Structure formats: structure tokens, C-alpha cells
Short mmCIF file of C-alpha atoms and ligand atoms in Angstrom, two decimals:
data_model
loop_
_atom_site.label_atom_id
_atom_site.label_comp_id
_atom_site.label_asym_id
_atom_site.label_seq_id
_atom_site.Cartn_x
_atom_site.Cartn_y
_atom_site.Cartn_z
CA UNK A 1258 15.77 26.56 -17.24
CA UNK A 1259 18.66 24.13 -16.96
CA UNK A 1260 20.86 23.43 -14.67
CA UNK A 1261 24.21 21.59 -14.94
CA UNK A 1262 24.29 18.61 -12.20
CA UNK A 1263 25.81 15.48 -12.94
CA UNK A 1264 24.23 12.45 -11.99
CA UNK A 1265 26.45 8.87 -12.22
CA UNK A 1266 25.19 6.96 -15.17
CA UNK A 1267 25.46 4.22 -13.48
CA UNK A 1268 22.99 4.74 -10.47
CA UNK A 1269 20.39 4.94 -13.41
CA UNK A 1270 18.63 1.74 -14.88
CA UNK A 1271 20.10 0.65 -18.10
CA UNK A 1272 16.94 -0.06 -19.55
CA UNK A 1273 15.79 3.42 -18.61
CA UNK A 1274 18.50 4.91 -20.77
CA UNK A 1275 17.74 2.46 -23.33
CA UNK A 1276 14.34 3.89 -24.16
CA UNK A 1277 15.41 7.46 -23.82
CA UNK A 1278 18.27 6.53 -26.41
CA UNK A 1279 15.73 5.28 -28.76
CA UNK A 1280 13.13 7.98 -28.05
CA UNK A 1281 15.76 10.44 -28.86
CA UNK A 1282 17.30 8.48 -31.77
CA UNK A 1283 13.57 8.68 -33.11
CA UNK A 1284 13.70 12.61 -32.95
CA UNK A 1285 11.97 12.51 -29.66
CA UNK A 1286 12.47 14.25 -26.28
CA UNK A 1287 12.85 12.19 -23.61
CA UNK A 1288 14.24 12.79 -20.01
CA UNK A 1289 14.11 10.72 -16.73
CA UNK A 1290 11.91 12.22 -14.48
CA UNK A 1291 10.10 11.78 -10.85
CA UNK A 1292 11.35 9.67 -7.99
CA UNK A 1293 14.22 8.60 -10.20
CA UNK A 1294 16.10 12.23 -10.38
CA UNK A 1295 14.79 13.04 -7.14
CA UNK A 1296 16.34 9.63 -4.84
CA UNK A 1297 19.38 10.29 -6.86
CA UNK A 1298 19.99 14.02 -6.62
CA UNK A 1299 19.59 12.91 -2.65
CA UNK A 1300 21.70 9.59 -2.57
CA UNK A 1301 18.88 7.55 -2.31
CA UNK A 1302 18.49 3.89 -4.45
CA UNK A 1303 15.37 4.97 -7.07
CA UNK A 1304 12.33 2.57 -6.53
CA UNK A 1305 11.25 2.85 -10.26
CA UNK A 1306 12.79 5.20 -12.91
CA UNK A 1307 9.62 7.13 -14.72
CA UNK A 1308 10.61 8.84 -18.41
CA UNK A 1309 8.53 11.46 -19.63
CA UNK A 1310 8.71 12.17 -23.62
CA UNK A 1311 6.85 14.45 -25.81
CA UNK A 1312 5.99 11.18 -28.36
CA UNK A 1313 2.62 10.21 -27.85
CA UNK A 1314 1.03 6.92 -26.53
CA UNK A 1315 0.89 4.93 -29.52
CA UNK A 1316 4.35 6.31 -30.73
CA UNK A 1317 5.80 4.85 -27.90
CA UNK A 1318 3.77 1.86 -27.97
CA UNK A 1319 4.75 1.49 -31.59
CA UNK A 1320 8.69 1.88 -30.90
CA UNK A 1321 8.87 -0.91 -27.77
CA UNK A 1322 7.78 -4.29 -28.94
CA UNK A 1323 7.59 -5.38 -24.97
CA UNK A 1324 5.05 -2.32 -24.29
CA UNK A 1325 1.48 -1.68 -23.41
CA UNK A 1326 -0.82 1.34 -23.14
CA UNK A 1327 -2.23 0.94 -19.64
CA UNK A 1328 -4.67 3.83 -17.74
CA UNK A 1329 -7.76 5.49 -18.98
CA UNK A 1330 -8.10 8.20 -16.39
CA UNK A 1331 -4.04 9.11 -17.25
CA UNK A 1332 -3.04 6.78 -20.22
CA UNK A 1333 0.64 6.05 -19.90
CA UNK A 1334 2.96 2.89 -21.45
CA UNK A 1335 4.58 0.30 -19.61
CA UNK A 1336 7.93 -0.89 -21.13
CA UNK A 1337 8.94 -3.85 -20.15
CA UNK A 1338 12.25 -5.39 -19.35
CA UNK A 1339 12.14 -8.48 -17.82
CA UNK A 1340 10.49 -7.41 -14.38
CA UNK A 1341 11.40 -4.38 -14.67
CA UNK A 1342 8.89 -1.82 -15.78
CA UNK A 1343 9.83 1.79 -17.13
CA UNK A 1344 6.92 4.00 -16.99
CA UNK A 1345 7.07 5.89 -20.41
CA UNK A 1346 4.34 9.27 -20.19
CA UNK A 1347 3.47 11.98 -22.36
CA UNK A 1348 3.87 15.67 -21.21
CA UNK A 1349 0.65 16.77 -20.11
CA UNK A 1350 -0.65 20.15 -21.08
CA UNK A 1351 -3.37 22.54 -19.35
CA UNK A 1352 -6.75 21.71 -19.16
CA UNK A 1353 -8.91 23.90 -21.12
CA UNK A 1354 -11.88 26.03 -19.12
CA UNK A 1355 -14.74 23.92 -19.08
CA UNK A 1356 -13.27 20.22 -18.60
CA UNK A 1357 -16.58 18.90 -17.37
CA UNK A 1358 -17.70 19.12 -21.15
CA UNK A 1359 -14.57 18.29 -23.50
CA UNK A 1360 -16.40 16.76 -26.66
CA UNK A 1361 -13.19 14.32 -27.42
CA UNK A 1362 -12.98 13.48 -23.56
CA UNK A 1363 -9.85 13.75 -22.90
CA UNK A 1364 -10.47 15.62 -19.90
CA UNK A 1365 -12.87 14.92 -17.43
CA UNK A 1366 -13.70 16.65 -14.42
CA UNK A 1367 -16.06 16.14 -11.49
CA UNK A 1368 -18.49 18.32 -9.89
CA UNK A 1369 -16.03 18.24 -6.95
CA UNK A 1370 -13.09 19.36 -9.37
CA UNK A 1371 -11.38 15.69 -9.59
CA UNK A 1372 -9.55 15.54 -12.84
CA UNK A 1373 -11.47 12.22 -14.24
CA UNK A 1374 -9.38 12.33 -17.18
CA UNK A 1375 -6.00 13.86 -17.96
CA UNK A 1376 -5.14 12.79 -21.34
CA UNK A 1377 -4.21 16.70 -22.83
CA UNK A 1378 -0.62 16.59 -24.10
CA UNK A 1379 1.23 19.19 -23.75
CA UNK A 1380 4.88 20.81 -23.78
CA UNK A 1381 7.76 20.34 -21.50
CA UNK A 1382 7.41 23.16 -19.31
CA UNK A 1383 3.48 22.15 -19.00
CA UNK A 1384 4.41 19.20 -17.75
CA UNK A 1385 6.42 20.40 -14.99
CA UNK A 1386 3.71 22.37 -13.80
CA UNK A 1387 1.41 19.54 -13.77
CA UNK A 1388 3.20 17.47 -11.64
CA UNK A 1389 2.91 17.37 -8.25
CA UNK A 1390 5.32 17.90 -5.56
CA UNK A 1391 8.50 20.62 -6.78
CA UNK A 1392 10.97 17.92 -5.91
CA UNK A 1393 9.35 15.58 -8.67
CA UNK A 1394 9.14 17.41 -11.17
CA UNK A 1395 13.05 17.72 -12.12
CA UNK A 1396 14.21 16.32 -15.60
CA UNK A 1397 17.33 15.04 -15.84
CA UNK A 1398 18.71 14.43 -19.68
CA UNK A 1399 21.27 11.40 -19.94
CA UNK A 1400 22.47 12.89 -23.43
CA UNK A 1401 23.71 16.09 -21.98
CA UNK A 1402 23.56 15.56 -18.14
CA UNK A 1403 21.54 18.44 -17.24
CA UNK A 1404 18.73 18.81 -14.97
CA UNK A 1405 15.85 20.65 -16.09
CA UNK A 1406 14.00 22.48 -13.50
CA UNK A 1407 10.99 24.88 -14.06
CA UNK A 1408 9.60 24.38 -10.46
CA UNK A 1409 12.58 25.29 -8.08
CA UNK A 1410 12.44 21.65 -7.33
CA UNK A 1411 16.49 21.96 -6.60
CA UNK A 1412 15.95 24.45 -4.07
CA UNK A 1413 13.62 22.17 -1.97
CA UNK A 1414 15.32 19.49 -1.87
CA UNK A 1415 18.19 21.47 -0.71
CA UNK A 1416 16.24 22.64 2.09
CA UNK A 1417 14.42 19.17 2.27
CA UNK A 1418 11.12 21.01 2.01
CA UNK A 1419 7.79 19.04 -0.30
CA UNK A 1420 5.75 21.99 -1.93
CA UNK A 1421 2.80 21.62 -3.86
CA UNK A 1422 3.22 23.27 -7.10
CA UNK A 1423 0.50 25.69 -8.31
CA UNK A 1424 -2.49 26.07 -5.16
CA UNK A 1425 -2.45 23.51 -2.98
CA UNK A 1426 -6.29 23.45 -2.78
CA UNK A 1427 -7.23 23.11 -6.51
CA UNK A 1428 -4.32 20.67 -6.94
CA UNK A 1429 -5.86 18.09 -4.01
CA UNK A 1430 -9.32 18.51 -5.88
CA UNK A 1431 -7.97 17.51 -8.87
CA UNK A 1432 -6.40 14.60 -7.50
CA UNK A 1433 -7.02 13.80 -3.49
CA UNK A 1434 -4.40 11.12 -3.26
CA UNK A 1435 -2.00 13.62 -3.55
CA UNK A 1436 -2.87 14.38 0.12
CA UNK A 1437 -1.38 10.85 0.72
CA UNK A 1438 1.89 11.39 -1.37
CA UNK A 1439 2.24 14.02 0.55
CA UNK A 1440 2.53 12.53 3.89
CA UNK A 1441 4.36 9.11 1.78
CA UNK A 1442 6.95 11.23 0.16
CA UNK A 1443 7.34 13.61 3.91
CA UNK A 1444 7.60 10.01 6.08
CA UNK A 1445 9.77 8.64 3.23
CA UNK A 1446 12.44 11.03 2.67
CA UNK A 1447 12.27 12.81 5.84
CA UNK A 1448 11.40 16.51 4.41
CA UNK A 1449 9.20 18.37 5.77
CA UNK A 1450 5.73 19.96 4.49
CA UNK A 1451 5.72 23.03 3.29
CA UNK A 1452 2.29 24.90 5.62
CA UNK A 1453 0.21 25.27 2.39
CA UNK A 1454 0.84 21.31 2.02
CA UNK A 1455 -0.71 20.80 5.50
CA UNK A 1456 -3.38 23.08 5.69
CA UNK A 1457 -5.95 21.95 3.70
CA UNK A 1458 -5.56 18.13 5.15
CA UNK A 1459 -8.64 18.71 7.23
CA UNK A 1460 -11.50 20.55 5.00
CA UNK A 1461 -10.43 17.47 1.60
CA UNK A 1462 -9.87 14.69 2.99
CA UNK A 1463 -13.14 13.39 2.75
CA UNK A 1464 -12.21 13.95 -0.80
CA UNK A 1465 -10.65 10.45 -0.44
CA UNK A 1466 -13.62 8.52 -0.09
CA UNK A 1467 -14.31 9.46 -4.01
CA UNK A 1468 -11.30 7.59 -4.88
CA UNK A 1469 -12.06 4.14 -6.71
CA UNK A 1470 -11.43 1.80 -4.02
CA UNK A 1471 -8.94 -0.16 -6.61
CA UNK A 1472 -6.51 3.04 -6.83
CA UNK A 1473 -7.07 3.31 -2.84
CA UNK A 1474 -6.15 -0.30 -2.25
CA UNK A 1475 -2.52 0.30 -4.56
CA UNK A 1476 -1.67 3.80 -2.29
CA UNK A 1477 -2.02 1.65 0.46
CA UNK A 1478 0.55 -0.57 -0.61
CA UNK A 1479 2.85 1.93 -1.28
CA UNK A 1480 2.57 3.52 1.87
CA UNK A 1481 3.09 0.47 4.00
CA UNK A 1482 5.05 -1.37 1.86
CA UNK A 1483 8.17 0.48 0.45
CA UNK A 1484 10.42 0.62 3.41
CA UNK A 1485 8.98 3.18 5.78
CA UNK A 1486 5.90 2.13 6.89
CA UNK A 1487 5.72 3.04 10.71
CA UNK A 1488 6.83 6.74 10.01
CA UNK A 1489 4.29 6.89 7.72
CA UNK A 1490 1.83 6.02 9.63
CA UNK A 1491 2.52 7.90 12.29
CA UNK A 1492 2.17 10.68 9.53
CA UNK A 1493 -1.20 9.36 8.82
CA UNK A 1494 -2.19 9.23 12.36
CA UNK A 1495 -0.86 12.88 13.21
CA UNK A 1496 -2.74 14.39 10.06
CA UNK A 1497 -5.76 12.43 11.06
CA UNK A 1498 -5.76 10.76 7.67
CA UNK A 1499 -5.49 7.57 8.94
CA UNK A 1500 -9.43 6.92 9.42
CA UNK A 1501 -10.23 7.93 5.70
CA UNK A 1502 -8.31 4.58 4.56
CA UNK A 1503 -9.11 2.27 8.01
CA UNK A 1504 -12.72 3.66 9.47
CA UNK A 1505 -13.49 0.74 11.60
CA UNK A 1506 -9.68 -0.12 13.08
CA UNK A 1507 -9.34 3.91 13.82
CA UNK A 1508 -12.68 3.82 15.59
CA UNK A 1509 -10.83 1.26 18.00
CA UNK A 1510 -7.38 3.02 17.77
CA UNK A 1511 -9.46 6.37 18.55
CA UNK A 1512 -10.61 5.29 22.38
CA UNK A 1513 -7.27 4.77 23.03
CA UNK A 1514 -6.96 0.84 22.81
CA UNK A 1515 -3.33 0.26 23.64
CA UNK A 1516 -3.16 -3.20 22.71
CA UNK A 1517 -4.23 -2.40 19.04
CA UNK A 1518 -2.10 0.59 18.84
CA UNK A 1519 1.23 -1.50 19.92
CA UNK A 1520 0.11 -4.41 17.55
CA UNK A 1521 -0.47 -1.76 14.92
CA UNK A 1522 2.79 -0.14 15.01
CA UNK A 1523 4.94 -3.77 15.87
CA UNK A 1524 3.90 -4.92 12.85
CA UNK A 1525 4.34 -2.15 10.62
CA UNK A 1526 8.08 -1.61 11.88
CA UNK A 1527 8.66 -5.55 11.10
CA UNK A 1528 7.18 -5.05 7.72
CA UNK A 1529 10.36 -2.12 7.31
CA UNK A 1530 12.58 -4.36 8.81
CA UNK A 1531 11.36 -7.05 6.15
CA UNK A 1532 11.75 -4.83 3.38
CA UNK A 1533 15.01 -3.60 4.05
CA UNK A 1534 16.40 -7.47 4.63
CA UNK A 1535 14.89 -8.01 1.32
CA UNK A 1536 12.14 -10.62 2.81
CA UNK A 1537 8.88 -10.85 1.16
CA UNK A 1538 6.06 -8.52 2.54
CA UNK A 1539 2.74 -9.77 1.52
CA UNK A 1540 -0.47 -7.89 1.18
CA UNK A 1541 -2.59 -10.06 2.75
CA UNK A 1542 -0.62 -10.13 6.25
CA UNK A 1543 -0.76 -5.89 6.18
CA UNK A 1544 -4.31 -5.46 5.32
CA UNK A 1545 -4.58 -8.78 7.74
CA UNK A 1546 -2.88 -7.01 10.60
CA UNK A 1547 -4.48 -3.42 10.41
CA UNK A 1548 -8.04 -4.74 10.03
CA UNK A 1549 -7.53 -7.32 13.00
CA UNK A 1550 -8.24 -4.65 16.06
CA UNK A 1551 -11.75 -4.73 13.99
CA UNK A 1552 -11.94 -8.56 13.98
CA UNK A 1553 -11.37 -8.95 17.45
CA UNK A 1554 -13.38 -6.13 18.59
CA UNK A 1555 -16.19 -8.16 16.42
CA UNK A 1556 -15.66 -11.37 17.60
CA UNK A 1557 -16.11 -10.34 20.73
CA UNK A 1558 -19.48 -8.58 20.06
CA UNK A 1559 -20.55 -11.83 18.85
CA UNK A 1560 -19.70 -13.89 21.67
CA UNK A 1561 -21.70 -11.55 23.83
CA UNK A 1562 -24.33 -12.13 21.58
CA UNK A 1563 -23.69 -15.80 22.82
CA UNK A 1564 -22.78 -17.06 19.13
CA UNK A 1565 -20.68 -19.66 19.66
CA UNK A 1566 -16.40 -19.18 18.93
CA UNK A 1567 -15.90 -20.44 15.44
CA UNK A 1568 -18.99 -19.12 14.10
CA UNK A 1569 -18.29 -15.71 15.66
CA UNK A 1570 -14.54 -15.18 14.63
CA UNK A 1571 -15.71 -16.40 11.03
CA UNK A 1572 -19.17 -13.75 10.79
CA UNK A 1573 -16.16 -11.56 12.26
CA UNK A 1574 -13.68 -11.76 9.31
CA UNK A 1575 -16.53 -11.47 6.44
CA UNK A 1576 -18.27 -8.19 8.09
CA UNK A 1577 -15.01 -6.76 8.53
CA UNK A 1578 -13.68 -7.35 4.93
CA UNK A 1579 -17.03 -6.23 3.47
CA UNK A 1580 -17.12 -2.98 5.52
CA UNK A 1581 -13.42 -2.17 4.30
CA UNK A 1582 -14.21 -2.91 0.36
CA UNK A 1583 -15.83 0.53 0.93
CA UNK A 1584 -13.02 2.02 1.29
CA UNK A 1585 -10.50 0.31 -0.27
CA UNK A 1586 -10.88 -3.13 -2.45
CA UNK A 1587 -8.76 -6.09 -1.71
CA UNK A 1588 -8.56 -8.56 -4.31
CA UNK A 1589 -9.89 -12.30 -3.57
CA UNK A 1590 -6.08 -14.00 -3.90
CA UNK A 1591 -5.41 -11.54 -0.60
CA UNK A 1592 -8.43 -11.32 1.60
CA UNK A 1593 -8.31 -15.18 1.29
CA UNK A 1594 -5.24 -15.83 3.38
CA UNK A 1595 -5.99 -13.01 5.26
CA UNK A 1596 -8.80 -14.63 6.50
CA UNK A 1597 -7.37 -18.39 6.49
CA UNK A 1598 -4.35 -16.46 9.55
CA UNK A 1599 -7.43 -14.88 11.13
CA UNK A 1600 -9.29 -18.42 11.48
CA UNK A 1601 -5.79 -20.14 12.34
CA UNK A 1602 -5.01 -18.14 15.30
CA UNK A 1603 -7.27 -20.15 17.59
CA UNK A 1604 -6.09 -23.15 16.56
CA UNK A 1605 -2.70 -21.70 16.93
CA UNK A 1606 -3.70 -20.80 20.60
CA UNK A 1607 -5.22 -24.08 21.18
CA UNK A 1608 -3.17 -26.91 18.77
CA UNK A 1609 -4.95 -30.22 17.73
CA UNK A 1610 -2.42 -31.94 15.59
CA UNK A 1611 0.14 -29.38 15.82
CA UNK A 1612 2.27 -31.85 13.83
CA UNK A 1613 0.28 -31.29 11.04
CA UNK A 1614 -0.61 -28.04 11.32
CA UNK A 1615 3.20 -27.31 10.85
CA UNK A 1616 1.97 -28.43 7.04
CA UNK A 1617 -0.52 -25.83 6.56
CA UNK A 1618 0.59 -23.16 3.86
CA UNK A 1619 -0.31 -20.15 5.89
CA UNK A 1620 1.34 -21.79 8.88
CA UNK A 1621 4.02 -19.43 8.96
CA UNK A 1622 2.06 -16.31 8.53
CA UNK A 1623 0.07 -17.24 11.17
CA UNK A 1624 2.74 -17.50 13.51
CA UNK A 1625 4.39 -14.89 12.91
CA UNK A 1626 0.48 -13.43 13.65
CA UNK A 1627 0.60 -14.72 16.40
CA UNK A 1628 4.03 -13.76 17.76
CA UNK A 1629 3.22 -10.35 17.17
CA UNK A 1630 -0.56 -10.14 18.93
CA UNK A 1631 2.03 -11.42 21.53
CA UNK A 1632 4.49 -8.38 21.34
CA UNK A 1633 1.64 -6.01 21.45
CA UNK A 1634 0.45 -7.54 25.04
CA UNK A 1635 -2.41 -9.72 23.75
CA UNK A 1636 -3.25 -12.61 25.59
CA UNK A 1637 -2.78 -15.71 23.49
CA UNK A 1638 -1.63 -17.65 26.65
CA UNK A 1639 1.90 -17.95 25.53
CA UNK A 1640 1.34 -19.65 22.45
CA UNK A 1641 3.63 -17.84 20.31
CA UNK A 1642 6.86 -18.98 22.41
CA UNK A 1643 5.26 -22.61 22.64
CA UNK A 1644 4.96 -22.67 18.77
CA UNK A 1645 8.48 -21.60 18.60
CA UNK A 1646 10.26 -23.95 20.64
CA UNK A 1647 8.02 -26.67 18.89
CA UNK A 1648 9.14 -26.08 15.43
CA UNK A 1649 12.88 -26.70 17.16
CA UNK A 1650 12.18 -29.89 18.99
CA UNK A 1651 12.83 -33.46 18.13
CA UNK A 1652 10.15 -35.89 18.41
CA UNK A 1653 10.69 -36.59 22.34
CA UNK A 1654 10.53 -33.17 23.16
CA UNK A 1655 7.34 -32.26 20.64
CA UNK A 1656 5.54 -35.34 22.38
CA UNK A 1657 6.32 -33.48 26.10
CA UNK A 1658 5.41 -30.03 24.62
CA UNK A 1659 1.71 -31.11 23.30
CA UNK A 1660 1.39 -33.54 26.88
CA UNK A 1661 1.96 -30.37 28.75
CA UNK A 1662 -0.69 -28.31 26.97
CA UNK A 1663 -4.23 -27.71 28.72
CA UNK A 1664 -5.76 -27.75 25.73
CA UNK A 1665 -10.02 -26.20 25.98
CA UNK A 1666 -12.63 -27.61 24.65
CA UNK A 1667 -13.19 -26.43 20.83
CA UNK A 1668 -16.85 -25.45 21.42
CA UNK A 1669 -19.57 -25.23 24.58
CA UNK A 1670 -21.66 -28.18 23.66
CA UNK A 1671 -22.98 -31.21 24.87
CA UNK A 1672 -21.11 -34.57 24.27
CA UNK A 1673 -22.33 -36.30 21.31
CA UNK A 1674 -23.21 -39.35 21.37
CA UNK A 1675 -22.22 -40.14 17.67
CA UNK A 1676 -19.19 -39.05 15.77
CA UNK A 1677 -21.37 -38.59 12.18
CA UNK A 1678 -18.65 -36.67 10.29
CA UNK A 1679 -15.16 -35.40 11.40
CA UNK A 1680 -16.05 -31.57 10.50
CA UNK A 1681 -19.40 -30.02 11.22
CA UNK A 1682 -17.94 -26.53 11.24
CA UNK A 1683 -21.29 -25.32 10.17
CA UNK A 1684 -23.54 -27.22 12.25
CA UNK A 1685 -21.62 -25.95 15.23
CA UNK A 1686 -23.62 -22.97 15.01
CA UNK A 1687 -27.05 -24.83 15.93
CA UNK A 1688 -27.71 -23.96 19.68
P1 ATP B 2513 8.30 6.57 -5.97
O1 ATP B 2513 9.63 6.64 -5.34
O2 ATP B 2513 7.23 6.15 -5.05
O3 ATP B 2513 8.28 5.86 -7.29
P2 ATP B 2513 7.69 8.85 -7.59
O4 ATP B 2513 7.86 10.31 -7.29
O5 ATP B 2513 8.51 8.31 -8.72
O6 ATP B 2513 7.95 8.12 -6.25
P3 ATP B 2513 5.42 7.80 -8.99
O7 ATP B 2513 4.11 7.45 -8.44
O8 ATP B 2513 6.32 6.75 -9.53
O9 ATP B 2513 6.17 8.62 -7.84
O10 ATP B 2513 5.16 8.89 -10.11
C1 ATP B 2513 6.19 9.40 -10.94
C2 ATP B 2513 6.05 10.90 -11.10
O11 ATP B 2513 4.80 11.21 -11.72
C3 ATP B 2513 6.03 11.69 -9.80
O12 ATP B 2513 7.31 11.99 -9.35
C4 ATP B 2513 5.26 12.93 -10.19
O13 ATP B 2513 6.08 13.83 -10.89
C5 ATP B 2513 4.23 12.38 -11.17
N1 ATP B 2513 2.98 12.01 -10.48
C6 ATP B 2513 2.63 10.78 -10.02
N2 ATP B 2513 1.43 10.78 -9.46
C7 ATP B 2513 0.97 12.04 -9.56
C8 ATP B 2513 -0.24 12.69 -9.19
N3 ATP B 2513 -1.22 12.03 -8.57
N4 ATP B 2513 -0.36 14.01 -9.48
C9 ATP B 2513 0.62 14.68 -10.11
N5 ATP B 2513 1.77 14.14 -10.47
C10 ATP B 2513 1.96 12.83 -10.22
MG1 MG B 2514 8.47 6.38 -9.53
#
């Protein structure tokens, strides 16, 4: 079915309608597709523009010089332009009965119905029904400026409305994540779910915890980090999904901690704030910032225990990364830092050399920790506003800041007699 609707040519990425040019010029279909026709058909800027094409993988492959097959589970080819990346796929087709035992494995299926592979080509219309959500699975042809739709994709996002196509169940077992695009794409362009959407929330979403924490560790990224991260958490939190990607900071969130629930939420609405002023949001202050209510919570434990403060907040920051690798990986270059701002907020709380600690790399990240532990109503003894009128002071006025500090003691201990080396982090934990 097609539908005449024009969309400026000039909203869409030229390199976008480079490779659609060339796909066609090669006797190829090729149409924009996804978020791309969507954002525009609604006046939104597209994140990424997607182009679907019935030439397979290595065709494609074989036609961009700056390309690469990436995927197994859904093989698809990354063109590249510079930094930008147009995601290039091949219409997928039906599965055939019994996935669980296709000889060339191009489908695989799990005992729980999760499509393990999805590599069966297929035809246009096929596609469309393969997709998820009505509203993303409009084509939109540059050559002849029509919009193709096969899913009455136009008629929900008239009535801003995000319906499943085919039954909702058997399309989350394929594919749970598509529970969390759900509530992304709901929070993001302020439509609302469809009941079937909804419904089945509660009986799959355990279905999530099959998810390769790698692929679970990207959705999170996309829900907190493209613009509207506090509605959709708030999404999250209302569908109870929230726990399946955060166990241990929702067990703290769950008794009602308001502290952690204000720090939670400040930080997520300066991370939108951030995005929209075009400021760099990095991974390692979100995951850094959900996962703290657990680090504290720890660290506190641990102290009881009567392990003594650096030791503690340190045992504090490993368990609590470990424990979330379950559920979602984070990658060494990011639960580094992460744990370098944890570590830095007592020193940030109680400064030794602040002069120099004005030098450390993750100095401003863990100020801007800071500020916001502040905001949510933890006590950090006014540190944040110290730190900030520090950084604007001249030398006089530094010197008078640091003289009127009561600083503590680092550690419980008694005096030594000899200074053997300046850092004995480790040997701090002797009793
Ligand atoms: P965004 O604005 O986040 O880029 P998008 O709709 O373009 O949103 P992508 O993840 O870029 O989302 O995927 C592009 C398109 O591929 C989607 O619009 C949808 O048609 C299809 N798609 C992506 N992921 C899935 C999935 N898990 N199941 C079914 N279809 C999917
Ligand atoms: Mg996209």
C-alpha cells in the first residue's frame, strides 16, 4: 500500500540518500525506514537514518567500500560516512515452523521462543511485519516520495498510539527488549501504549534476564542517554521494569529511600539537560550514579562490620560492579572512572591538597558527583558549594577556604611513630 506524503529532502541525511541512490542505481530496492520516517513524519530531528533494501549482506558490503557486515544474531552493514553510520538491512522474511532446528542456521530459536538468529530474507511486505512497533515500520522512497505502509503505522502516529504488530506475546518472546523499546519509544515521543503493549509487562519480563548482558548494557544507554532519560525512567519505574536492569539500586529505591530516589531522578534530568545543550554525557557517570544508592548502602554495611572507611567504600565499589555484570556488562574503560568518582568523593568531602586535586582527570566528574548527592539531600557537609567557590578563588582566598576547613582524620588508627611510605592504602586495612 502506498501512500503519497512528502517528506523535505532536506531533513534527511545526504549520505542516507546516497546509498539508496546507489542501491537503486544497482537495480536494488531501497527505502529509508525506522526512526528516520517516523521523527520526521512527526517533526522530530532523526537520531540515525536506518535503510532497508532487498540486496543482500555481501551485496551491500560489496557496493560501499567504507562498509562492514556487523551482527550474527541479525547480520546487518554499517556504512560509513565519516561518523556517521547508515544502518543498511535486508528485508527479513518469516521464520519457517521449526526454527529450533534450521540445518543452515539462519534461524535460531530458544526453548523460551527468543529468536537467536534472524538471518531469513525476505520480501518487502515481510519485512514490515517483522518489525516491531506500527509506527516503525513505514518506508519512505526518496525516488518517488511515497510512504509505504503495510502496518497502519500512519494511523498511529496520528493518534500518537505504539502498537505491537502481530501478538504482542509471541513478539516479546522473540525478542524481550522490545518490552524496553516500548516504554523508550512511549517516554520518548510521548505516545501512548496501546493495552496489548502493556499487558504482558508483568508475566516476560523476567524474559530480560536472558538477554546477553552486552546487548543489555547498549539498551541502557539508549534509554538514559538520548534526551529523555527521567521520563523514561519514570516509565521504567511505573511498569516495574526498572529492577530487571538495576536489582540491587531498586531493592533500595523499593523501601522507599528518598534520598536515592531524588539523587536518582536529579541526575537523570541533568543528563537531558546535557544532551539537549549538546554537552558530553558519559557512561561511566550514569551507570556511576544509578549503582551509587548500592555503594553507599554497602559501605555502610561494611563500616558496621567495623572495616575501616577506605577499605569499605573500595570492597563497596567491586561487589557492586560484579553483582551488576549479571545483569548488564560494563566495559573496563567505564567501570574504571566510575569507580575512580566513587573513591574521590571522600576526598572531595574531606580535601588534602585540594590544589592538586583540582589536577585529577576525573576531578570534574566527581564534583559534579558530588553537587548532585548534594541536591538529592545527602549529607556531604557542604562540600559541593565549598568546592565551587574554590575553583573561583584567587590564591588568598583558596588559602582562607582550606584554613577554615575541619578537616577528620583519614582513618581510626593509632599515631605512627614512623612515616615508612606516603601511601599504605592497603595496609590500612590491618586492625
Ligand atoms: P531510534 O530513534 O532510537 O534510532 P529506531 O526506531 O530507528 O529509533 P533502531 O534501533 O535504530 O530504532 O532500529 C531501526 C528500526 O529497526 C526500528 O524502527 C524497527 O523498525 C527495527 N527494529 C529495531 N530493533 C528491533 C527489534 N528488536 N525488533 C523488531 N524490529 C526492530
Ligand atoms: Mg534508528
Amino acid at each position: 500500500m502506498t501512500v503519497h506524503q512528502s517528506i523535505d529532502p532536506d531533513r534527511i541525511s545526504p549520505n542516507a540518500l546516497k546509498v539508496i541512490q546507489r542501491l537503486e542505481g544497482e537495480g536494488f530496492e531501497a527505502y529509508l525506514v525506522g526512526g528516520g520516517v517516523r521523527d520526521l513524519l512527526l517533526g522530530n530531528s532523526p537520531k540515525d537514518f536506518d535503510v532497508s533494501t532487498d540486496a543482500r549482506p555481501e551485496e551491500i558490503r560489496q557496493l560501499f567500500r567504507n562498509s562492514r557486515i556487523i551482527g550474527r544474531r541479525f547480520r546487518i552493514v554499517h556504512v560509513l560516512f565519516g561518523r556517521e553510520v547508515i544502518e543498511v538491512t535486508t528485508f527479513r522474511g518469516h521464520h519457517p515452523e521449526n526454527t529450533t532446528s534450521d540445518p543452515n542456521k539462519h534461524a535460531r530459536m530458544s526453548d523460551s521462543g527468543r529468536l537467536l538468529r534472524d538471518n531469513i530474507y525476505g520480501s518487502l511486505e515481510e519485512d514490515a511485519l517483522r518489525r516491531d512497533f506500527t509506527v516503525n515500520a513505514l518506508y519512505y522512497s526518496p525516488s518517488s516520495d511515497r510512504i509505504l505502509d503495510y502496518c497502519q503505522g500512519l494511523k498511529d502516529l496520528d493518534n500518537r498510539t505504539l502498537r505491537l504488530i502481530g501478538e504482542p506475546t509471541t513478539r516479546y518472546r522473540e525478542d524481550p527488549v522490545r518490552m524496553l523499546r516500548a516504554v523508550r519509544f512511549s517516554a520518548k515521543l510521548d505516545f501512548s501504549m496501546s493495552p496489548d503493549v502493556e499487558l504482558p509487562f508483568n508475566e516476560l519480563a523476567p524474559l530480560l534476564h536472558d538477554i546477553p548482558a552486552a546487548r543489555m548494557f547498549d539498551e541502557v544507554l539508549k534509554l538514559f542517554m538520548s534526551g529523555s532519560a527521567l521520563a523514561t525512567y519514570r516509565e521504567l519505574q511505573r511498569h516495574q521494569l526498572f529492577g530487571f536492569l538495576f536489582p540491587a539500586s531498586q531493592r533500595i529505591l523499593r523501601h522507599e529511600d528518598p534520598v536515592s530516589h531524588h539523587f536518582i531522578e536529579a541526575m537523570l534530568r541533568n543528563t537531558d539537560l546535557r544532551v539537549r545543550q549538546n554537552k558530553p554525557v558519559t557512561p561511566a557517570f550514569l551507570y556511576g550514579s544509578i549503582l551509587w544508592p548500592a555503594v553507599r548502602q554497602q559501605t555502610e554495611a561494611l563500616l558496621k562490620q567495623g572495616e575501616p572507611p577506605v577499605p569499605a567504600r573500595q570492597q563497596a565499589g567491586i561487589a557492586t560492579i560484579e553483582h551488576q555484570l549479571q545483569y548488564t556488562s560494563i566495559p573496563r574503560r567505564f567501570s574504571t572512572p566510575m569507580r575512580e568518582i566513587w573513591e574521590l568523593q571522600a576526598r572531595l568531602e574531606n580535601p588534602r591538597g585540594a590544589e592538586q586535586m583540582l589536577l585529577l582527570p576525573r576531578f570534574r566528574a566527581a564534583y559534579d558527583f558530588l553537587l548532585l548527592r548534594e541536591e538529592a539531600g545527602e549529607d556531604t557537609g557542604n562540600m559541593g558549594a565549598w568546592w565551587t567557590q574554590y575553583q573561583d578563588a584567587d590564591e588568598e582566598q583558596r588559602r582562607s577556604l582550606v584554613s577554615g576547613l575541619k578537616l577528620t582524620r583519614p582513618n581510626k588508627r593509632k599515631p605512627r611513630r614512623k612515616r615508612r611510605t606516603p601511601s599504605r592504602k592497603l595496609s590500612d586495612q590491618a586492625p
